[in-house]
mmCIF file of C-alpha atoms in Angstrom:
data_model
loop_
_atom_site.group_PDB
_atom_site.id
_atom_site.type_symbol
_atom_site.label_atom_id
_atom_site.label_comp_id
_atom_site.label_asym_id
_atom_site.label_seq_id
_atom_site.Cartn_x
_atom_site.Cartn_y
_atom_site.Cartn_z
ATOM 1 C CA UNK A 1 91.530 -108.233 23.893
ATOM 2 C CA UNK A 2 89.055 -105.860 22.322
ATOM 3 C CA UNK A 3 89.131 -102.115 22.881
ATOM 4 C CA UNK A 4 85.955 -100.014 22.865
ATOM 5 C CA UNK A 5 86.409 -96.248 22.534
ATOM 6 C CA UNK A 6 83.124 -94.369 23.001
ATOM 7 C CA UNK A 7 82.767 -90.781 21.902
ATOM 8 C CA UNK A 8 81.095 -88.221 24.152
ATOM 9 C CA UNK A 9 78.329 -90.299 25.734
ATOM 10 C CA UNK A 10 74.928 -88.726 26.237
ATOM 11 C CA UNK A 11 71.560 -90.014 27.348
ATOM 12 C CA UNK A 12 69.623 -92.891 25.840
ATOM 13 C CA UNK A 13 68.280 -92.170 22.377
ATOM 14 C CA UNK A 14 64.817 -93.568 23.159
ATOM 15 C CA UNK A 15 64.245 -91.898 26.545
ATOM 16 C CA UNK A 16 66.966 -89.293 27.034
ATOM 17 C CA UNK A 17 67.828 -90.948 30.377
ATOM 18 C CA UNK A 18 71.272 -90.239 31.779
ATOM 19 C CA UNK A 19 72.964 -89.993 35.170
ATOM 20 C CA UNK A 20 74.888 -86.780 34.633
ATOM 21 C CA UNK A 21 74.828 -83.682 32.484
ATOM 22 C CA UNK A 22 78.110 -82.983 30.734
ATOM 23 C CA UNK A 23 79.285 -82.869 27.109
ATOM 24 C CA UNK A 24 76.293 -81.752 25.016
ATOM 25 C CA UNK A 25 74.347 -80.828 28.150
ATOM 26 C CA UNK A 26 76.738 -77.927 28.778
ATOM 27 C CA UNK A 27 75.628 -76.459 25.445
ATOM 28 C CA UNK A 28 71.973 -77.061 26.338
ATOM 29 C CA UNK A 29 72.336 -75.418 29.761
ATOM 30 C CA UNK A 30 74.167 -72.481 28.210
ATOM 31 C CA UNK A 31 71.342 -71.965 25.701
ATOM 32 C CA UNK A 32 68.584 -72.460 28.294
ATOM 33 C CA UNK A 33 70.021 -69.645 30.408
ATOM 34 C CA UNK A 34 69.912 -67.155 27.552
ATOM 35 C CA UNK A 35 67.070 -64.995 26.228
ATOM 36 C CA UNK A 36 65.221 -65.877 22.991
ATOM 37 C CA UNK A 37 68.078 -64.362 20.993
ATOM 38 C CA UNK A 38 71.075 -66.316 22.267
ATOM 39 C CA UNK A 39 74.698 -65.353 21.760
ATOM 40 C CA UNK A 40 77.138 -68.210 21.115
ATOM 41 C CA UNK A 41 80.895 -67.695 20.930
ATOM 42 C CA UNK A 42 82.377 -68.668 17.573
ATOM 43 C CA UNK A 43 85.814 -69.797 18.740
ATOM 44 C CA UNK A 44 86.341 -71.951 15.621
ATOM 45 C CA UNK A 45 84.335 -72.765 12.515
ATOM 46 C CA UNK A 46 81.028 -74.215 13.746
ATOM 47 C CA UNK A 47 80.573 -75.788 10.314
ATOM 48 C CA UNK A 48 83.891 -77.654 10.386
ATOM 49 C CA UNK A 49 84.268 -78.764 14.007
ATOM 50 C CA UNK A 50 82.272 -81.881 14.763
ATOM 51 C CA UNK A 51 80.874 -83.064 18.085
ATOM 52 C CA UNK A 52 81.495 -86.824 18.383
ATOM 53 C CA UNK A 53 78.362 -87.682 20.351
ATOM 54 C CA UNK A 54 76.877 -91.085 20.998
ATOM 55 C CA UNK A 55 73.786 -92.125 22.966
ATOM 56 C CA UNK A 56 74.475 -94.524 25.819
ATOM 57 C CA UNK A 57 72.141 -97.212 24.495
ATOM 58 C CA UNK A 58 74.170 -97.461 21.288
ATOM 59 C CA UNK A 59 77.386 -97.892 23.297
ATOM 60 C CA UNK A 60 75.842 -100.669 25.403
ATOM 61 C CA UNK A 61 74.217 -102.414 22.443
ATOM 62 C CA UNK A 62 77.348 -102.202 20.297
ATOM 63 C CA UNK A 63 79.599 -103.545 23.051
ATOM 64 C CA UNK A 64 77.142 -106.332 23.817
ATOM 65 C CA UNK A 65 76.869 -107.352 20.169
ATOM 66 C CA UNK A 66 80.561 -107.021 19.321
ATOM 67 C CA UNK A 67 81.790 -108.786 22.457
ATOM 68 C CA UNK A 68 79.765 -111.867 21.490
ATOM 69 C CA UNK A 69 81.371 -111.958 18.046
ATOM 70 C CA UNK A 70 84.599 -113.737 17.140
ATOM 71 C CA UNK A 71 85.181 -110.868 14.696
ATOM 72 C CA UNK A 72 85.934 -108.502 17.570
ATOM 73 C CA UNK A 73 88.975 -110.259 18.997
ATOM 74 C CA UNK A 74 92.032 -108.020 18.826
ATOM 75 C CA UNK A 75 90.194 -105.060 17.328
ATOM 76 C CA UNK A 76 89.578 -101.495 18.432
ATOM 77 C CA UNK A 77 86.142 -99.987 17.962
ATOM 78 C CA UNK A 78 85.315 -96.285 17.907
ATOM 79 C CA UNK A 79 81.776 -96.177 19.276
ATOM 80 C CA UNK A 80 80.423 -92.883 18.056
ATOM 81 C CA UNK A 81 78.209 -91.440 15.360
ATOM 82 C CA UNK A 82 79.760 -92.265 11.969
ATOM 83 C CA UNK A 83 78.452 -88.900 10.760
ATOM 84 C CA UNK A 84 78.849 -86.683 13.832
ATOM 85 C CA UNK A 85 76.995 -83.386 13.844
ATOM 86 C CA UNK A 86 78.877 -80.147 13.449
ATOM 87 C CA UNK A 87 78.930 -77.706 16.334
ATOM 88 C CA UNK A 88 76.438 -75.603 14.373
ATOM 89 C CA UNK A 89 74.102 -78.597 14.002
ATOM 90 C CA UNK A 90 74.234 -79.318 17.741
ATOM 91 C CA UNK A 91 73.656 -75.683 18.679
ATOM 92 C CA UNK A 92 70.925 -75.183 16.055
ATOM 93 C CA UNK A 93 69.145 -78.417 17.013
ATOM 94 C CA UNK A 94 69.096 -77.505 20.700
ATOM 95 C CA UNK A 95 68.214 -73.881 19.892
ATOM 96 C CA UNK A 96 65.245 -74.995 17.806
ATOM 97 C CA UNK A 97 63.971 -77.220 20.630
ATOM 98 C CA UNK A 98 64.538 -74.450 23.185
ATOM 99 C CA UNK A 99 62.971 -71.748 20.983
ATOM 100 C CA UNK A 100 66.150 -69.714 20.715
ATOM 101 C CA UNK A 101 67.559 -67.816 17.770
ATOM 102 C CA UNK A 102 71.342 -67.972 17.583
ATOM 103 C CA UNK A 103 73.751 -65.127 16.984
ATOM 104 C CA UNK A 104 77.322 -66.355 16.513
ATOM 105 C CA UNK A 105 79.925 -63.917 17.841
ATOM 106 C CA UNK A 106 83.528 -64.448 16.696
ATOM 107 C CA UNK A 107 85.792 -64.568 19.753
ATOM 108 C CA UNK A 108 89.330 -65.872 20.223
ATOM 109 C CA UNK A 109 89.389 -69.248 21.975
ATOM 110 C CA UNK A 110 91.979 -68.176 24.564
ATOM 111 C CA UNK A 111 90.116 -65.017 25.532
ATOM 112 C CA UNK A 112 86.780 -66.841 25.775
ATOM 113 C CA UNK A 113 88.296 -69.672 27.789
ATOM 114 C CA UNK A 114 90.034 -67.234 30.152
ATOM 115 C CA UNK A 115 86.882 -65.120 30.620
ATOM 116 C CA UNK A 116 84.797 -68.130 31.584
ATOM 117 C CA UNK A 117 87.565 -69.571 33.755
ATOM 118 C CA UNK A 118 88.822 -66.412 35.501
ATOM 119 C CA UNK A 119 85.863 -64.031 35.805
ATOM 120 C CA UNK A 120 84.234 -64.805 39.158
ATOM 121 C CA UNK A 121 80.800 -66.365 38.774
ATOM 122 C CA UNK A 122 80.935 -66.521 34.958
ATOM 123 C CA UNK A 123 81.047 -70.317 34.735
ATOM 124 C CA UNK A 124 78.113 -70.655 37.121
ATOM 125 C CA UNK A 125 76.130 -67.929 35.362
ATOM 126 C CA UNK A 126 76.580 -69.462 31.911
ATOM 127 C CA UNK A 127 76.311 -73.114 32.941
ATOM 128 C CA UNK A 128 79.284 -73.661 30.674
ATOM 129 C CA UNK A 129 82.587 -74.635 32.289
ATOM 130 C CA UNK A 130 85.751 -73.286 30.696
ATOM 131 C CA UNK A 131 86.840 -76.748 29.556
ATOM 132 C CA UNK A 132 83.558 -77.113 27.641
ATOM 133 C CA UNK A 133 84.577 -74.179 25.430
ATOM 134 C CA UNK A 134 87.174 -76.547 23.982
ATOM 135 C CA UNK A 135 84.361 -78.743 22.574
ATOM 136 C CA UNK A 136 83.481 -75.828 20.310
ATOM 137 C CA UNK A 137 87.000 -75.695 18.890
ATOM 138 C CA UNK A 138 88.431 -79.230 18.891
ATOM 139 C CA UNK A 139 88.276 -80.764 15.405
ATOM 140 C CA UNK A 140 88.155 -84.397 16.545
ATOM 141 C CA UNK A 141 86.938 -87.251 14.372
ATOM 142 C CA UNK A 142 87.005 -90.998 14.953
ATOM 143 C CA UNK A 143 87.206 -93.659 12.279
ATOM 144 C CA UNK A 144 84.102 -95.786 12.768
ATOM 145 C CA UNK A 145 84.707 -97.993 9.720
ATOM 146 C CA UNK A 146 85.584 -101.066 11.814
ATOM 147 C CA UNK A 147 82.550 -100.568 14.052
ATOM 148 C CA UNK A 148 80.134 -100.013 11.174
ATOM 149 C CA UNK A 149 81.537 -102.964 9.226
ATOM 150 C CA UNK A 150 81.391 -105.436 12.113
ATOM 151 C CA UNK A 151 77.915 -104.301 13.202
ATOM 152 C CA UNK A 152 76.502 -104.546 9.659
ATOM 153 C CA UNK A 153 73.473 -106.796 9.598
ATOM 154 C CA UNK A 154 73.050 -106.854 13.389
ATOM 155 C CA UNK A 155 70.473 -104.069 13.554
ATOM 156 C CA UNK A 156 72.733 -102.057 15.883
ATOM 157 C CA UNK A 157 73.357 -98.578 14.474
ATOM 158 C CA UNK A 158 74.059 -95.182 15.971
ATOM 159 C CA UNK A 159 71.069 -92.878 15.479
ATOM 160 C CA UNK A 160 71.702 -89.347 14.200
ATOM 161 C CA UNK A 161 71.827 -86.698 16.937
ATOM 162 C CA UNK A 162 68.874 -84.748 15.535
ATOM 163 C CA UNK A 163 66.597 -87.780 16.066
ATOM 164 C CA UNK A 164 67.088 -87.912 19.837
ATOM 165 C CA UNK A 165 68.181 -84.382 20.850
ATOM 166 C CA UNK A 166 64.670 -83.393 21.980
ATOM 167 C CA UNK A 167 64.520 -86.419 24.305
ATOM 168 C CA UNK A 168 67.818 -85.392 25.917
ATOM 169 C CA UNK A 169 66.420 -81.930 26.606
ATOM 170 C CA UNK A 170 63.110 -83.294 27.867
ATOM 171 C CA UNK A 171 64.830 -85.645 30.304
ATOM 172 C CA UNK A 172 67.072 -82.804 31.453
ATOM 173 C CA UNK A 173 64.060 -80.566 32.119
ATOM 174 C CA UNK A 174 62.231 -83.365 33.931
ATOM 175 C CA UNK A 175 65.244 -84.333 36.070
ATOM 176 C CA UNK A 176 66.951 -81.251 37.506
ATOM 177 C CA UNK A 177 68.344 -83.391 40.348
ATOM 178 C CA UNK A 178 71.223 -84.551 38.137
ATOM 179 C CA UNK A 179 74.303 -82.437 37.451
ATOM 180 C CA UNK A 180 77.710 -82.717 35.770
ATOM 181 C CA UNK A 181 79.470 -84.411 38.682
ATOM 182 C CA UNK A 182 80.990 -87.790 38.010
ATOM 183 C CA UNK A 183 78.978 -90.758 39.164
ATOM 184 C CA UNK A 184 80.181 -92.437 42.344
#
């Protein structure tokens, strides 16, 4: 058996295409709903917490390539960016594309989470569900050494977030019919 463990999967790096808006799209929606000077809660260090994003085309290509290789038998692969962006990099990249200037406001995680979760209408107003606040504070990293090693020489690599972020936003703007609901 081979185990594939994708990170937070977003739209295709070349087109931005996706079937639902969650993960990084919560941050984008949150920023889109704010004025040109946007306030972002600093519930942890935005320079230390990383957002383990991966475009869907990399996940598909990596699984396709690795599953055809004898090297993959019995291994576990973390399919995510080997150099994931920090929360600040994700927010700043989206803010740049959305023409927003960011003001980070230090707030306790519990208070911020509770406010978004318990204040009526807050989640809908912000476009940021309470559980998404945890993305801003969860210092999660995946070891992609096995993935990078076994994909070496195949031409399959995970592109950096900054190279496809604008396409995610463009697709999102062009396709408001999608939402964060799970696909059925």
